[in-house]
């Protein structure tokens, strides 16, 4: 945490505690500089940050004041999206073409990447990782290359098992298989427990890559109602498990219990426990996508559903790609009773994860400092979220709803229904901004008026400006569409 | 090439040219040391090498003499295996369990790895690669991580396209997709052009990973007769293409035209051209596995079948894993008209190949020296082959047939039919030696009396001793089995 961030934090706490109230004047720069023993420029930086977060605002020639409508208070922030209402029956998936079209358009260095699936690369210790890579490979015994074969480097698997243990989840080193990122882990798990035509449960909305995996393996998607705050609706899931005809049972659930993509929802611990018990009762395996689990804003890492698994039915998939080492392609699965099946599929399809990447991660974890990096990363993402929420509140059309996740780097924004997210995306691209339109998050493209916004790229002014632009475009579409809808009556 | 290897080479050339003939005395150590200006110990090392290759032998107190029966001459070497005679119809595949059982047993550092699929790691410039890794990552622009996404790092793809060009094969940078080794490339290609139940042509015998890929995707294998010297029987293939019923046409061929695994066969250029024309006539895509193409002993790299493709039907898969950088997991496919489909499958299943590995290879290729490394690697493998062939000729039972590949690092050994390769493998493991039993190279396990032997681990005495042991075990089995077969008559 930098000095100006510490100072901003102290002021923010005074505001949140009520010691400083709306309309109160914040200590002047000179005053703060003297009493705190920090330079005026540091105080300025702190105030700019607080201003961006919507907590204070400047009055010309007068100084900074606590804002009247705080982003954290009910009157200022847009409402939360309502729980989804997916179709009741399973469906084939044919979404991949649309997904690739959308993603393809967004792959341009100059775009403001609000549509990206990745956080900003400047948030990661790339230089230190490169040094770990070099020292890991210098120490390399060539036999390590053989050791890199599935299940993967022994030392790395031990370090991963240790992290599970520290967080209170008992995982056996032997069930951990190193993969090319979580994406491969998830795909292999799905392949291990399904046959073409089988039904698989996903959240509604769900990460488009899950839909693409289902499409690739010719599986049926059964989308289940999901709350933007606490995740999948267990009653709806229980009912689906009972209702499904015996000749076509649910063969797996692919869920993100912590910081779901795109909703950001976090299932409370008790609900995760219930989920695992429900699935165990039906003997249905859970493919748990937990790539954002380390990006919590609260003090504790939320336990994965895996923590409550006593049957070996939960396949917990994660990676270092979103939390430490983007591009290194090191993920894993703790695959429970499917460990052998997954390991064999891994061997058959891609043989092994790259030795240099495995060595680098193993070396980094052995040196220590991962948790320090994570703390800085989480704080940065939390600050960015405040900035993004404030900008959405300020610029987006009336009737907008927005999620308020307790971790990760996505907002799920529900725009007034006339807005078509694909059209908004097209217009935003023309302004140099990408978005992830809601249509790609459901097999039946039902989230046509929603967008997922990535706030994980720490360039505050760029983020604010881009959200102002998107808000204006959305407002215009909301109004234009209303006019357009009204127009038939005019003729 | 080391000094003693140069000297051994010079003597070998004198022998092969006939300047030194069987029974001739080789220059004494003192003589050679003086005339060549090299140390006596260097001469000794050279003579030990020639002796191991079966070219010369020592006579006590008399010196070294050219051997009467040279390993390169007809009277000394065992016969070549006959072309295979596979079943005429396609079949489902269920070989994976056996393959994993066999491979699982062989994963022990202390075994002599005659059953391994990899060459010896000491043959590769691992230290220079590690330096390239470090310098590649120091120069890394974080945007390269995004650039690593499929189709993959641009600079690396250009370098690969350039190598194709140098060898006379026109390949478009745009059709190259970087993958996690050739294994992933091959699997993605197969997935791109087939549906469950389809028929796919493979060689007989064929690489077990091809059979596993067919099994995983629920495909039917149609094995085609293959000659140990010049590869697949084109007449048999043409007949199969005609014969196959219209409701179940052949959807793809997965072949290794150069240095086939396990046979080592090399299709001559004209035959490759014919193959491509035949498949084009039937509109059948060729998945070309060319991971050993760079490991030729002759002066020129054999062109891939891809070189003769005018229709975009050949998907040429290769990697650096067997020729430069084991463990880095950098392979690729030049996928022709399937490029987009393969790129999408790659994105959906494993996202991208690791950035550090891609950077390291790109940096290495830019620095130059790949061809120098390859020359040394090829020479080393060729010498090892001579040693292995000599040991097989000396120690294996009468009636043994063995391939004599012009590249790669495998021998295909056909033992007298009573020998069961799985039993031989079991016995060899007890002696600390692994083998690849013939059963894993065909869907119907028909090569029960064959083994694939890896000679690519340059520890000459260990290789000789291991082959002597395997030869003795095989001889015992051949005799024991004969006794056993005879035994019913005794009762």
PDB file of N, CA and C in Angstrom, chain A residues 96-97 100 107-109 118 121 126 130 133-134 137 141-143 145-146 149-151 180 183-184 187 191 195 212 216 326-329 344-345 347-357, chain B residues 96-97 100 107-109 118 121 126 130 133-134 137 141-143 145-146 149-151 180 183-184 187 191 195 212 216 218 326-329 344-345 347-357:
ATOM      1  N   UNK A  96     -21.081 -20.419 -29.713  1.00  0.00           N
ATOM      2  CA  UNK A  96     -19.654 -20.208 -29.935  1.00  0.00           C
ATOM      3  C   UNK A  96     -19.358 -19.172 -31.018  1.00  0.00           C
ATOM      4  N   UNK A  97     -20.098 -19.222 -32.110  1.00  0.00           N
ATOM      5  CA  UNK A  97     -19.827 -18.274 -33.194  1.00  0.00           C
ATOM      6  C   UNK A  97     -19.973 -16.836 -32.704  1.00  0.00           C
ATOM      7  N   UNK A 100     -17.058 -15.879 -30.383  1.00  0.00           N
ATOM      8  CA  UNK A 100     -15.814 -15.586 -31.094  1.00  0.00           C
ATOM      9  C   UNK A 100     -15.905 -14.284 -31.872  1.00  0.00           C
ATOM     10  N   UNK A 107     -10.091  -7.613 -29.650  1.00  0.00           N
ATOM     11  CA  UNK A 107      -8.666  -7.888 -29.460  1.00  0.00           C
ATOM     12  C   UNK A 107      -7.809  -6.826 -30.131  1.00  0.00           C
ATOM     13  N   UNK A 108      -7.788  -5.675 -29.528  1.00  0.00           N
ATOM     14  CA  UNK A 108      -7.039  -4.566 -30.097  1.00  0.00           C
ATOM     15  C   UNK A 108      -6.410  -3.818 -28.930  1.00  0.00           C
ATOM     16  N   UNK A 109      -5.118  -3.624 -29.034  1.00  0.00           N
ATOM     17  CA  UNK A 109      -4.373  -3.035 -27.937  1.00  0.00           C
ATOM     18  C   UNK A 109      -4.904  -1.662 -27.532  1.00  0.00           C
ATOM     19  N   UNK A 118      -9.612 -10.477 -18.617  1.00  0.00           N
ATOM     20  CA  UNK A 118      -8.377 -10.476 -17.823  1.00  0.00           C
ATOM     21  C   UNK A 118      -8.229  -9.165 -17.046  1.00  0.00           C
ATOM     22  N   UNK A 121      -2.457  -6.175 -16.688  1.00  0.00           N
ATOM     23  CA  UNK A 121      -1.215  -6.915 -16.485  1.00  0.00           C
ATOM     24  C   UNK A 121      -0.264  -6.182 -15.543  1.00  0.00           C
ATOM     25  N   UNK A 126       5.323  -9.376 -12.798  1.00  0.00           N
ATOM     26  CA  UNK A 126       5.882 -10.078 -13.953  1.00  0.00           C
ATOM     27  C   UNK A 126       7.407 -10.155 -13.910  1.00  0.00           C
ATOM     28  N   UNK A 130       9.685 -13.481 -13.782  1.00  0.00           N
ATOM     29  CA  UNK A 130      10.725 -13.774 -14.779  1.00  0.00           C
ATOM     30  C   UNK A 130      12.018 -14.187 -14.091  1.00  0.00           C
ATOM     31  N   UNK A 133      11.583 -17.666 -12.921  1.00  0.00           N
ATOM     32  CA  UNK A 133      11.676 -18.536 -14.086  1.00  0.00           C
ATOM     33  C   UNK A 133      13.148 -18.856 -14.358  1.00  0.00           C
ATOM     34  N   UNK A 134      13.959 -17.791 -14.378  1.00  0.00           N
ATOM     35  CA  UNK A 134      15.385 -17.986 -14.665  1.00  0.00           C
ATOM     36  C   UNK A 134      16.033 -18.835 -13.592  1.00  0.00           C
ATOM     37  N   UNK A 137      14.851 -22.489 -13.673  1.00  0.00           N
ATOM     38  CA  UNK A 137      15.392 -23.278 -14.772  1.00  0.00           C
ATOM     39  C   UNK A 137      16.896 -23.511 -14.609  1.00  0.00           C
ATOM     40  N   UNK A 141      16.974 -29.941 -12.683  1.00  0.00           N
ATOM     41  CA  UNK A 141      17.464 -31.282 -12.971  1.00  0.00           C
ATOM     42  C   UNK A 141      16.634 -31.762 -14.159  1.00  0.00           C
ATOM     43  N   UNK A 142      17.294 -32.205 -15.260  1.00  0.00           N
ATOM     44  CA  UNK A 142      16.497 -32.598 -16.432  1.00  0.00           C
ATOM     45  C   UNK A 142      15.366 -33.572 -16.096  1.00  0.00           C
ATOM     46  N   UNK A 143      15.554 -34.345 -15.051  1.00  0.00           N
ATOM     47  CA  UNK A 143      14.490 -35.284 -14.672  1.00  0.00           C
ATOM     48  C   UNK A 143      13.181 -34.546 -14.348  1.00  0.00           C
ATOM     49  N   UNK A 145      11.771 -32.549 -16.099  1.00  0.00           N
ATOM     50  CA  UNK A 145      10.940 -32.514 -17.300  1.00  0.00           C
ATOM     51  C   UNK A 145      10.024 -33.735 -17.322  1.00  0.00           C
ATOM     52  N   UNK A 146      10.558 -34.861 -16.897  1.00  0.00           N
ATOM     53  CA  UNK A 146       9.712 -36.053 -16.783  1.00  0.00           C
ATOM     54  C   UNK A 146       8.722 -35.864 -15.636  1.00  0.00           C
ATOM     55  N   UNK A 149       5.322 -34.238 -16.213  1.00  0.00           N
ATOM     56  CA  UNK A 149       4.198 -34.982 -16.784  1.00  0.00           C
ATOM     57  C   UNK A 149       3.088 -35.123 -15.744  1.00  0.00           C
ATOM     58  N   UNK A 150       1.836 -35.278 -16.217  1.00  0.00           N
ATOM     59  CA  UNK A 150       0.737 -35.434 -15.263  1.00  0.00           C
ATOM     60  C   UNK A 150       1.026 -36.534 -14.251  1.00  0.00           C
ATOM     61  N   UNK A 151       0.656 -36.334 -12.987  1.00  0.00           N
ATOM     62  CA  UNK A 151      -0.128 -35.221 -12.458  1.00  0.00           C
ATOM     63  C   UNK A 151       0.595 -33.884 -12.389  1.00  0.00           C
ATOM     64  N   UNK A 180      -3.006 -26.808 -18.103  1.00  0.00           N
ATOM     65  CA  UNK A 180      -2.720 -25.558 -18.812  1.00  0.00           C
ATOM     66  C   UNK A 180      -3.796 -24.532 -18.462  1.00  0.00           C
ATOM     67  N   UNK A 183      -8.851 -23.316 -17.495  1.00  0.00           N
ATOM     68  CA  UNK A 183      -9.700 -23.645 -18.644  1.00  0.00           C
ATOM     69  C   UNK A 183      -9.550 -25.113 -19.026  1.00  0.00           C
ATOM     70  N   UNK A 184      -8.308 -25.587 -19.085  1.00  0.00           N
ATOM     71  CA  UNK A 184      -8.129 -27.001 -19.420  1.00  0.00           C
ATOM     72  C   UNK A 184      -8.670 -27.897 -18.314  1.00  0.00           C
ATOM     73  N   UNK A 187     -12.445 -28.137 -18.670  1.00  0.00           N
ATOM     74  CA  UNK A 187     -12.828 -28.920 -19.847  1.00  0.00           C
ATOM     75  C   UNK A 187     -12.571 -30.410 -19.646  1.00  0.00           C
ATOM     76  N   UNK A 191     -15.323 -33.427 -19.590  1.00  0.00           N
ATOM     77  CA  UNK A 191     -15.176 -34.580 -20.478  1.00  0.00           C
ATOM     78  C   UNK A 191     -15.157 -35.878 -19.674  1.00  0.00           C
ATOM     79  N   UNK A 195     -21.161 -37.755 -21.349  1.00  0.00           N
ATOM     80  CA  UNK A 195     -21.186 -38.314 -22.702  1.00  0.00           C
ATOM     81  C   UNK A 195     -22.030 -37.360 -23.547  1.00  0.00           C
ATOM     82  N   UNK A 212     -19.459 -22.720 -24.163  1.00  0.00           N
ATOM     83  CA  UNK A 212     -18.691 -23.221 -25.309  1.00  0.00           C
ATOM     84  C   UNK A 212     -18.217 -24.653 -25.066  1.00  0.00           C
ATOM     85  N   UNK A 216     -19.083 -27.738 -27.430  1.00  0.00           N
ATOM     86  CA  UNK A 216     -18.033 -28.564 -28.030  1.00  0.00           C
ATOM     87  C   UNK A 216     -18.278 -30.046 -27.775  1.00  0.00           C
ATOM     88  N   UNK A 326      -0.409 -14.277 -15.107  1.00  0.00           N
ATOM     89  CA  UNK A 326      -1.110 -14.396 -16.395  1.00  0.00           C
ATOM     90  C   UNK A 326      -0.133 -14.810 -17.487  1.00  0.00           C
ATOM     91  N   UNK A 327      -0.581 -15.683 -18.359  1.00  0.00           N
ATOM     92  CA  UNK A 327       0.259 -16.107 -19.472  1.00  0.00           C
ATOM     93  C   UNK A 327       1.121 -17.319 -19.176  1.00  0.00           C
ATOM     94  N   UNK A 328       1.302 -17.629 -17.889  1.00  0.00           N
ATOM     95  CA  UNK A 328       2.132 -18.793 -17.566  1.00  0.00           C
ATOM     96  C   UNK A 328       1.367 -20.094 -17.790  1.00  0.00           C
ATOM     97  N   UNK A 329       0.059 -20.004 -17.824  1.00  0.00           N
ATOM     98  CA  UNK A 329      -0.793 -21.167 -18.099  1.00  0.00           C
ATOM     99  C   UNK A 329      -0.558 -22.298 -17.100  1.00  0.00           C
ATOM    100  N   UNK A 344      -5.506 -38.986 -16.969  1.00  0.00           N
ATOM    101  CA  UNK A 344      -5.355 -39.706 -18.231  1.00  0.00           C
ATOM    102  C   UNK A 344      -5.805 -38.853 -19.419  1.00  0.00           C
ATOM    103  N   UNK A 345      -6.902 -38.143 -19.247  1.00  0.00           N
ATOM    104  CA  UNK A 345      -7.350 -37.262 -20.334  1.00  0.00           C
ATOM    105  C   UNK A 345      -6.302 -36.194 -20.623  1.00  0.00           C
ATOM    106  N   UNK A 347      -3.037 -36.411 -20.149  1.00  0.00           N
ATOM    107  CA  UNK A 347      -1.933 -37.059 -20.865  1.00  0.00           C
ATOM    108  C   UNK A 347      -2.272 -37.261 -22.335  1.00  0.00           C
ATOM    109  N   UNK A 348      -3.522 -37.628 -22.609  1.00  0.00           N
ATOM    110  CA  UNK A 348      -3.908 -37.961 -23.979  1.00  0.00           C
ATOM    111  C   UNK A 348      -4.066 -36.739 -24.854  1.00  0.00           C
ATOM    112  N   UNK A 349      -4.397 -35.583 -24.269  1.00  0.00           N
ATOM    113  CA  UNK A 349      -4.743 -34.439 -25.105  1.00  0.00           C
ATOM    114  C   UNK A 349      -3.622 -33.411 -25.232  1.00  0.00           C
ATOM    115  N   UNK A 350      -2.926 -33.114 -24.131  1.00  0.00           N
ATOM    116  CA  UNK A 350      -1.870 -32.098 -24.218  1.00  0.00           C
ATOM    117  C   UNK A 350      -0.593 -32.544 -23.508  1.00  0.00           C
ATOM    118  N   UNK A 351      -0.549 -33.805 -23.110  1.00  0.00           N
ATOM    119  CA  UNK A 351       0.599 -34.400 -22.441  1.00  0.00           C
ATOM    120  C   UNK A 351       0.875 -33.749 -21.088  1.00  0.00           C
ATOM    121  N   UNK A 352       1.480 -32.546 -21.076  1.00  0.00           N
ATOM    122  CA  UNK A 352       1.786 -31.955 -19.773  1.00  0.00           C
ATOM    123  C   UNK A 352       1.785 -30.446 -19.863  1.00  0.00           C
ATOM    124  N   UNK A 353       1.770 -29.803 -18.699  1.00  0.00           N
ATOM    125  CA  UNK A 353       1.929 -28.346 -18.662  1.00  0.00           C
ATOM    126  C   UNK A 353       3.419 -28.043 -18.833  1.00  0.00           C
ATOM    127  N   UNK A 354       3.725 -26.848 -19.338  1.00  0.00           N
ATOM    128  CA  UNK A 354       5.107 -26.481 -19.643  1.00  0.00           C
ATOM    129  C   UNK A 354       5.976 -26.539 -18.387  1.00  0.00           C
ATOM    130  N   UNK A 355       7.139 -27.155 -18.527  1.00  0.00           N
ATOM    131  CA  UNK A 355       8.079 -27.255 -17.411  1.00  0.00           C
ATOM    132  C   UNK A 355       8.528 -25.879 -16.906  1.00  0.00           C
ATOM    133  N   UNK A 356       8.938 -24.949 -17.791  1.00  0.00           N
ATOM    134  CA  UNK A 356       9.392 -23.653 -17.263  1.00  0.00           C
ATOM    135  C   UNK A 356       8.322 -22.964 -16.407  1.00  0.00           C
ATOM    136  N   UNK A 357       7.085 -22.996 -16.853  1.00  0.00           N
ATOM    137  CA  UNK A 357       6.018 -22.354 -16.081  1.00  0.00           C
ATOM    138  C   UNK A 357       5.836 -23.026 -14.722  1.00  0.00           C
TER     139      UNK A 357
ATOM    140  N   UNK B  96      -6.668 -47.752 -24.261  1.00  0.00           N
ATOM    141  CA  UNK B  96      -6.086 -46.770 -23.349  1.00  0.00           C
ATOM    142  C   UNK B  96      -5.665 -47.363 -22.013  1.00  0.00           C
ATOM    143  N   UNK B  97      -6.494 -48.234 -21.464  1.00  0.00           N
ATOM    144  CA  UNK B  97      -6.145 -48.807 -20.156  1.00  0.00           C
ATOM    145  C   UNK B  97      -4.805 -49.529 -20.226  1.00  0.00           C
ATOM    146  N   UNK B 100      -1.894 -47.020 -20.543  1.00  0.00           N
ATOM    147  CA  UNK B 100      -1.551 -46.357 -19.282  1.00  0.00           C
ATOM    148  C   UNK B 100      -0.902 -47.320 -18.298  1.00  0.00           C
ATOM    149  N   UNK B 107       7.578 -45.445 -15.532  1.00  0.00           N
ATOM    150  CA  UNK B 107       7.951 -44.094 -15.094  1.00  0.00           C
ATOM    151  C   UNK B 107       8.794 -44.136 -13.839  1.00  0.00           C
ATOM    152  N   UNK B 108      10.008 -44.541 -14.012  1.00  0.00           N
ATOM    153  CA  UNK B 108      10.902 -44.677 -12.870  1.00  0.00           C
ATOM    154  C   UNK B 108      12.278 -44.244 -13.343  1.00  0.00           C
ATOM    155  N   UNK B 109      12.852 -43.311 -12.597  1.00  0.00           N
ATOM    156  CA  UNK B 109      14.118 -42.711 -12.996  1.00  0.00           C
ATOM    157  C   UNK B 109      15.221 -43.744 -13.190  1.00  0.00           C
ATOM    158  N   UNK B 118      10.658 -40.541 -25.384  1.00  0.00           N
ATOM    159  CA  UNK B 118      11.479 -39.328 -25.466  1.00  0.00           C
ATOM    160  C   UNK B 118      12.947 -39.683 -25.661  1.00  0.00           C
ATOM    161  N   UNK B 121      17.572 -36.448 -22.428  1.00  0.00           N
ATOM    162  CA  UNK B 121      17.515 -35.001 -22.223  1.00  0.00           C
ATOM    163  C   UNK B 121      18.887 -34.353 -22.363  1.00  0.00           C
ATOM    164  N   UNK B 126      19.600 -27.403 -22.968  1.00  0.00           N
ATOM    165  CA  UNK B 126      18.688 -26.911 -21.928  1.00  0.00           C
ATOM    166  C   UNK B 126      19.190 -25.627 -21.281  1.00  0.00           C
ATOM    167  N   UNK B 130      17.359 -22.023 -21.271  1.00  0.00           N
ATOM    168  CA  UNK B 130      17.026 -21.318 -20.026  1.00  0.00           C
ATOM    169  C   UNK B 130      17.472 -19.857 -20.118  1.00  0.00           C
ATOM    170  N   UNK B 133      15.066 -18.096 -22.253  1.00  0.00           N
ATOM    171  CA  UNK B 133      13.843 -17.892 -21.483  1.00  0.00           C
ATOM    172  C   UNK B 133      13.984 -16.608 -20.668  1.00  0.00           C
ATOM    173  N   UNK B 134      15.115 -16.501 -19.977  1.00  0.00           N
ATOM    174  CA  UNK B 134      15.329 -15.333 -19.127  1.00  0.00           C
ATOM    175  C   UNK B 134      15.383 -14.063 -19.964  1.00  0.00           C
ATOM    176  N   UNK B 137      11.973 -13.152 -21.469  1.00  0.00           N
ATOM    177  CA  UNK B 137      11.010 -12.610 -20.521  1.00  0.00           C
ATOM    178  C   UNK B 137      11.431 -11.234 -20.010  1.00  0.00           C
ATOM    179  N   UNK B 141       7.139  -7.294 -23.367  1.00  0.00           N
ATOM    180  CA  UNK B 141       6.096  -6.281 -23.271  1.00  0.00           C
ATOM    181  C   UNK B 141       4.848  -7.043 -22.790  1.00  0.00           C
ATOM    182  N   UNK B 142       4.212  -6.586 -21.691  1.00  0.00           N
ATOM    183  CA  UNK B 142       3.062  -7.371 -21.187  1.00  0.00           C
ATOM    184  C   UNK B 142       2.022  -7.674 -22.274  1.00  0.00           C
ATOM    185  N   UNK B 143       1.971  -6.835 -23.271  1.00  0.00           N
ATOM    186  CA  UNK B 143       1.011  -7.098 -24.342  1.00  0.00           C
ATOM    187  C   UNK B 143       1.298  -8.438 -25.033  1.00  0.00           C
ATOM    188  N   UNK B 145       1.594 -11.107 -23.677  1.00  0.00           N
ATOM    189  CA  UNK B 145       0.762 -12.145 -23.049  1.00  0.00           C
ATOM    190  C   UNK B 145      -0.558 -12.257 -23.803  1.00  0.00           C
ATOM    191  N   UNK B 146      -1.095 -11.124 -24.221  1.00  0.00           N
ATOM    192  CA  UNK B 146      -2.304 -11.157 -25.040  1.00  0.00           C
ATOM    193  C   UNK B 146      -1.976 -11.732 -26.418  1.00  0.00           C
ATOM    194  N   UNK B 149      -2.115 -15.488 -27.094  1.00  0.00           N
ATOM    195  CA  UNK B 149      -3.389 -16.178 -27.350  1.00  0.00           C
ATOM    196  C   UNK B 149      -3.400 -16.718 -28.773  1.00  0.00           C
ATOM    197  N   UNK B 150      -4.203 -17.777 -29.020  1.00  0.00           N
ATOM    198  CA  UNK B 150      -4.255 -18.315 -30.382  1.00  0.00           C
ATOM    199  C   UNK B 150      -4.570 -17.221 -31.401  1.00  0.00           C
ATOM    200  N   UNK B 151      -3.949 -17.272 -32.571  1.00  0.00           N
ATOM    201  CA  UNK B 151      -3.087 -18.350 -33.076  1.00  0.00           C
ATOM    202  C   UNK B 151      -1.707 -18.430 -32.431  1.00  0.00           C
ATOM    203  N   UNK B 180       0.052 -26.606 -27.334  1.00  0.00           N
ATOM    204  CA  UNK B 180       0.834 -27.212 -26.255  1.00  0.00           C
ATOM    205  C   UNK B 180       1.443 -28.514 -26.761  1.00  0.00           C
ATOM    206  N   UNK B 183       1.094 -32.967 -29.585  1.00  0.00           N
ATOM    207  CA  UNK B 183      -0.020 -33.806 -29.120  1.00  0.00           C
ATOM    208  C   UNK B 183      -1.339 -33.039 -29.152  1.00  0.00           C
ATOM    209  N   UNK B 184      -1.304 -31.800 -28.644  1.00  0.00           N
ATOM    210  CA  UNK B 184      -2.538 -31.014 -28.674  1.00  0.00           C
ATOM    211  C   UNK B 184      -2.937 -30.695 -30.114  1.00  0.00           C
ATOM    212  N   UNK B 187      -4.625 -33.713 -31.652  1.00  0.00           N
ATOM    213  CA  UNK B 187      -5.954 -33.945 -31.074  1.00  0.00           C
ATOM    214  C   UNK B 187      -6.969 -32.912 -31.544  1.00  0.00           C
ATOM    215  N   UNK B 191     -10.357 -33.573 -33.724  1.00  0.00           N
ATOM    216  CA  UNK B 191     -11.651 -33.103 -33.235  1.00  0.00           C
ATOM    217  C   UNK B 191     -12.329 -32.199 -34.270  1.00  0.00           C
ATOM    218  N   UNK B 195     -16.753 -36.545 -36.225  1.00  0.00           N
ATOM    219  CA  UNK B 195     -17.842 -36.655 -35.255  1.00  0.00           C
ATOM    220  C   UNK B 195     -17.771 -38.065 -34.662  1.00  0.00           C
ATOM    221  N   UNK B 212      -5.327 -43.710 -28.809  1.00  0.00           N
ATOM    222  CA  UNK B 212      -6.004 -43.144 -27.634  1.00  0.00           C
ATOM    223  C   UNK B 212      -6.885 -41.961 -28.019  1.00  0.00           C
ATOM    224  N   UNK B 216     -10.795 -41.729 -27.308  1.00  0.00           N
ATOM    225  CA  UNK B 216     -11.373 -40.618 -26.550  1.00  0.00           C
ATOM    226  C   UNK B 216     -12.536 -39.985 -27.300  1.00  0.00           C
ATOM    227  N   UNK B 218     -14.337 -41.447 -29.546  1.00  0.00           N
ATOM    228  CA  UNK B 218     -15.309 -42.448 -29.974  1.00  0.00           C
ATOM    229  C   UNK B 218     -15.303 -42.655 -31.487  1.00  0.00           C
ATOM    230  N   UNK B 326      12.516 -30.153 -25.097  1.00  0.00           N
ATOM    231  CA  UNK B 326      11.569 -31.025 -24.393  1.00  0.00           C
ATOM    232  C   UNK B 326      11.053 -30.330 -23.131  1.00  0.00           C
ATOM    233  N   UNK B 327       9.783 -30.473 -22.862  1.00  0.00           N
ATOM    234  CA  UNK B 327       9.207 -29.887 -21.652  1.00  0.00           C
ATOM    235  C   UNK B 327       8.684 -28.481 -21.846  1.00  0.00           C
ATOM    236  N   UNK B 328       9.101 -27.803 -22.917  1.00  0.00           N
ATOM    237  CA  UNK B 328       8.606 -26.437 -23.129  1.00  0.00           C
ATOM    238  C   UNK B 328       7.175 -26.454 -23.657  1.00  0.00           C
ATOM    239  N   UNK B 329       6.765 -27.569 -24.218  1.00  0.00           N
ATOM    240  CA  UNK B 329       5.402 -27.741 -24.717  1.00  0.00           C
ATOM    241  C   UNK B 329       5.032 -26.691 -25.758  1.00  0.00           C
ATOM    242  N   UNK B 344     -10.139 -22.005 -32.869  1.00  0.00           N
ATOM    243  CA  UNK B 344     -11.258 -21.874 -31.933  1.00  0.00           C
ATOM    244  C   UNK B 344     -11.277 -23.002 -30.916  1.00  0.00           C
ATOM    245  N   UNK B 345     -11.030 -24.216 -31.385  1.00  0.00           N
ATOM    246  CA  UNK B 345     -10.986 -25.331 -30.437  1.00  0.00           C
ATOM    247  C   UNK B 345      -9.889 -25.116 -29.405  1.00  0.00           C
ATOM    248  N   UNK B 347      -8.679 -22.217 -28.335  1.00  0.00           N
ATOM    249  CA  UNK B 347      -9.151 -21.191 -27.393  1.00  0.00           C
ATOM    250  C   UNK B 347     -10.125 -21.781 -26.376  1.00  0.00           C
ATOM    251  N   UNK B 348     -10.990 -22.675 -26.838  1.00  0.00           N
ATOM    252  CA  UNK B 348     -12.029 -23.203 -25.961  1.00  0.00           C
ATOM    253  C   UNK B 348     -11.513 -24.205 -24.953  1.00  0.00           C
ATOM    254  N   UNK B 349     -10.421 -24.905 -25.285  1.00  0.00           N
ATOM    255  CA  UNK B 349     -10.026 -26.007 -24.417  1.00  0.00           C
ATOM    256  C   UNK B 349      -8.855 -25.680 -23.498  1.00  0.00           C
ATOM    257  N   UNK B 350      -7.851 -24.965 -24.014  1.00  0.00           N
ATOM    258  CA  UNK B 350      -6.690 -24.664 -23.156  1.00  0.00           C
ATOM    259  C   UNK B 350      -6.261 -23.210 -23.274  1.00  0.00           C
ATOM    260  N   UNK B 351      -7.075 -22.391 -23.956  1.00  0.00           N
ATOM    261  CA  UNK B 351      -6.833 -20.970 -24.127  1.00  0.00           C
ATOM    262  C   UNK B 351      -5.572 -20.690 -24.947  1.00  0.00           C
ATOM    263  N   UNK B 352      -4.384 -20.825 -24.352  1.00  0.00           N
ATOM    264  CA  UNK B 352      -3.188 -20.518 -25.138  1.00  0.00           C
ATOM    265  C   UNK B 352      -2.012 -21.327 -24.641  1.00  0.00           C
ATOM    266  N   UNK B 353      -0.946 -21.347 -25.445  1.00  0.00           N
ATOM    267  CA  UNK B 353       0.300 -21.963 -24.984  1.00  0.00           C
ATOM    268  C   UNK B 353       0.990 -20.967 -24.057  1.00  0.00           C
ATOM    269  N   UNK B 354       1.831 -21.472 -23.164  1.00  0.00           N
ATOM    270  CA  UNK B 354       2.470 -20.631 -22.159  1.00  0.00           C
ATOM    271  C   UNK B 354       3.336 -19.552 -22.816  1.00  0.00           C
ATOM    272  N   UNK B 355       3.172 -18.323 -22.335  1.00  0.00           N
ATOM    273  CA  UNK B 355       3.963 -17.204 -22.849  1.00  0.00           C
ATOM    274  C   UNK B 355       5.470 -17.418 -22.675  1.00  0.00           C
ATOM    275  N   UNK B 356       5.940 -17.812 -21.472  1.00  0.00           N
ATOM    276  CA  UNK B 356       7.401 -17.965 -21.343  1.00  0.00           C
ATOM    277  C   UNK B 356       7.974 -18.949 -22.366  1.00  0.00           C
ATOM    278  N   UNK B 357       7.291 -20.051 -22.581  1.00  0.00           N
ATOM    279  CA  UNK B 357       7.799 -21.040 -23.545  1.00  0.00           C
ATOM    280  C   UNK B 357       7.835 -20.455 -24.951  1.00  0.00           C
TER     281      UNK B 357
END
